[in-house]
Amino acid sequence: MAGTDKTKPMVAGIGPVVVLVEPQLGENIGMAARAMFDCGLTELRLVRPRDGWPSEAAASAAAGADSVIAGATLFDSAADAVADLALVFATTARDRDMTKRFVTPRQGAAEVRAFAATGGRAGVLFGKEAKGLKNDDLALADACIVAPLNPAFRSLNLAQAVFVVGYEWFMAAADAPASELRIPKETRPANKAELLGLFEHLERELDASGFLRVKEKQPVMVRNLRNMLQRAGLTEQEVRTLRGVITSLVSGFGRGRKKP
Amino acid sequence: MAGTDKTKPMVAGIGPVVVLVEPQLGENIGMAARAMFDCGLTELRLVRPRDGWPSEAAASAAAGADSVIAGATLFDSAADAVADLALVFATTARDRDMTKRFVTPRQGAAEVRAFAATGGRAGVLFGKEAKGLKNDDLALADACIVAPLNPAFRSLNLAQAVFVVGYEWFMAAADAPASELRIPKETRPANKAELLGLFEHLERELDASGFLRVKEKQPVMVRNLRNMLQRAGLTEQEVRTLRGVITSLVSGFGRGRKKP
């Protein structure tokens, strides 16, 4: 699904800082950076990465998210890494024996957005690949983020966990339309007069061919046909194509016919 | 973030079928299966996997989602793989030069949920790693899913693309549908095999009538016609009506003709 367009601007809004606590493999740091950049997150902080830093494995796995890797900063402890942040979430996949507010990634994203609007900076802590965060790290956080996935199989890898948080943050921008019909530049949506022209053309030909001969059924049949064609959201060009289709079908001379 | 609890039940609801079209690396198929299972999706279909099937690389990368891998089925074409489905989405990262409805993963998930409530089965097509789906595969779909991510860097890998779709499907469980198509009780959504029957009927007649005589334009013309009819969300009954329309138009005898 490659669709990069470097001419388009980055997403607006200051995203949460991503803090990886004691990540093990450089490759996973790189994939996390790529997931961040996909979602428009740019600030990465690393607490004691096991295999050292900088990391060639990380740079290679980042697959283009070079600026995230290049800008990553190092810290000795999770506490240092979140010192300048005012709202911190900790990610976890399992219940912990502590009293803590738990939110979904979606709810967490909404809180980060609301918080940013007041000028506050937020961050999200992610633990090491195998074991997650320590309880002491969780104690740094205002709330825990837990993704409510299949309880019988919950094995998000690090990059996916980062991605879920980033994705929800991106989606919370609310400028993403839920559904839109995209049409080529050279055409435009058909207007109702054009649609009516198509409907009447079709109905005239169907009447002539005997399809609408049962008069009582005619209004229902016409309505059904108009409804189904209307649902297609036709362009002006498509209306012309369909009129061509009708003309072509009608102008034939039965099976095996050919154009003169 | 490992937090598997096998004592808890699987998520409720029938999720969309995941169709991977010409996936290249077995490892990517395995990671896609793992992403599916994370989100409670279980039915995987493969169209001509490049490195053959079964695949040890896939089984190993699935990391516990064995049942998804074991239950995967093989198909010769994307059309075959979606024949029994009534609502099909195609994933894409870039704009295509065709008139098509585009939805976010969230909107797509809501539509799948609403659709399942009417008894219809849905599926999502994913293209090969590097290039995505072909335009002909897109023409099989009712709408395109595109994740509205950072436009300056949109490089979701296959497993992440599957994960976004599955995650939103999982999250949609509690949400009311944003829009729904209501259909009469006595009918049901047409499945892809029925639609294909309609398309081929129309194309056969258009070929015979000379409409498709310019061979170079034929593929584009066929794709455009399929796209516009597909967007109408036809019921099985409507497909039969349209086939009647085609037959009736063809069986006429030119202008001013009347049934004997």
GROMACS .gro file of C-alpha atoms in nm, chain A residues 10-16 18 31-43 65 68 113 159-173, chain B residues 147-156 160 164:
model
   51
   10MET     CA    1   0.237   1.683   0.714
   11VAL     CA    2  -0.064   1.636   0.934
   12ALA     CA    3  -0.139   1.932   1.158
   13GLY     CA    4  -0.125   1.916   1.535
   14ILE     CA    5   0.142   1.830   1.789
   15GLY     CA    6   0.131   1.456   1.848
   16PRO     CA    7   0.231   1.274   2.162
   18VAL     CA    8   0.666   0.819   2.183
   31MET     CA    9   0.956  -0.035   1.261
   32ALA     CA   10   0.812   0.169   1.546
   33ALA     CA   11   0.958   0.485   1.388
   34ARG     CA   12   0.798   0.393   1.056
   35ALA     CA   13   0.461   0.336   1.226
   36MET     CA   14   0.496   0.674   1.398
   37PHE     CA   15   0.573   0.859   1.077
   38ASP     CA   16   0.281   0.689   0.902
   39CYS     CA   17   0.059   0.858   1.155
   40GLY     CA   18   0.239   1.193   1.154
   41LEU     CA   19   0.419   1.141   1.488
   42THR     CA   20   0.778   1.261   1.487
   43GLU     CA   21   0.927   1.274   1.837
   65ALA     CA   22   1.119   0.755   0.838
   68VAL     CA   23   1.231   1.023   1.324
  113ARG     CA   24  -0.589   1.616   2.145
  159ALA     CA   25   0.543  -0.143   1.616
  160GLN     CA   26   0.176  -0.239   1.607
  161ALA     CA   27   0.121  -0.104   1.957
  162VAL     CA   28   0.283   0.225   1.853
  163PHE     CA   29   0.077   0.220   1.535
  164VAL     CA   30  -0.256   0.179   1.717
  165VAL     CA   31  -0.179   0.478   1.939
  166GLY     CA   32  -0.059   0.690   1.646
  167TYR     CA   33  -0.347   0.585   1.423
  168GLU     CA   34  -0.606   0.683   1.680
  169TRP     CA   35  -0.430   1.012   1.738
  170PHE     CA   36  -0.437   1.079   1.366
  171MET     CA   37  -0.803   0.979   1.335
  172ALA     CA   38  -0.899   1.201   1.627
  173ALA     CA   39  -0.818   1.504   1.412
  407ALA     CA   40  -0.648   0.478   0.563
  408PRO     CA   41  -0.624   0.856   0.598
  409LEU     CA   42  -0.267   0.861   0.724
  410ASN     CA   43   0.023   1.105   0.690
  411PRO     CA   44   0.008   1.198   0.319
  412ALA     CA   45   0.381   1.271   0.317
  413PHE     CA   46   0.465   0.913   0.416
  414ARG     CA   47   0.209   0.648   0.356
  415SER     CA   48   0.382   0.314   0.362
  416LEU     CA   49   0.167   0.066   0.549
  420GLN     CA   50  -0.048  -0.327   0.911
  424VAL     CA   51  -0.612  -0.142   1.058
   0.00000   0.00000   0.00000
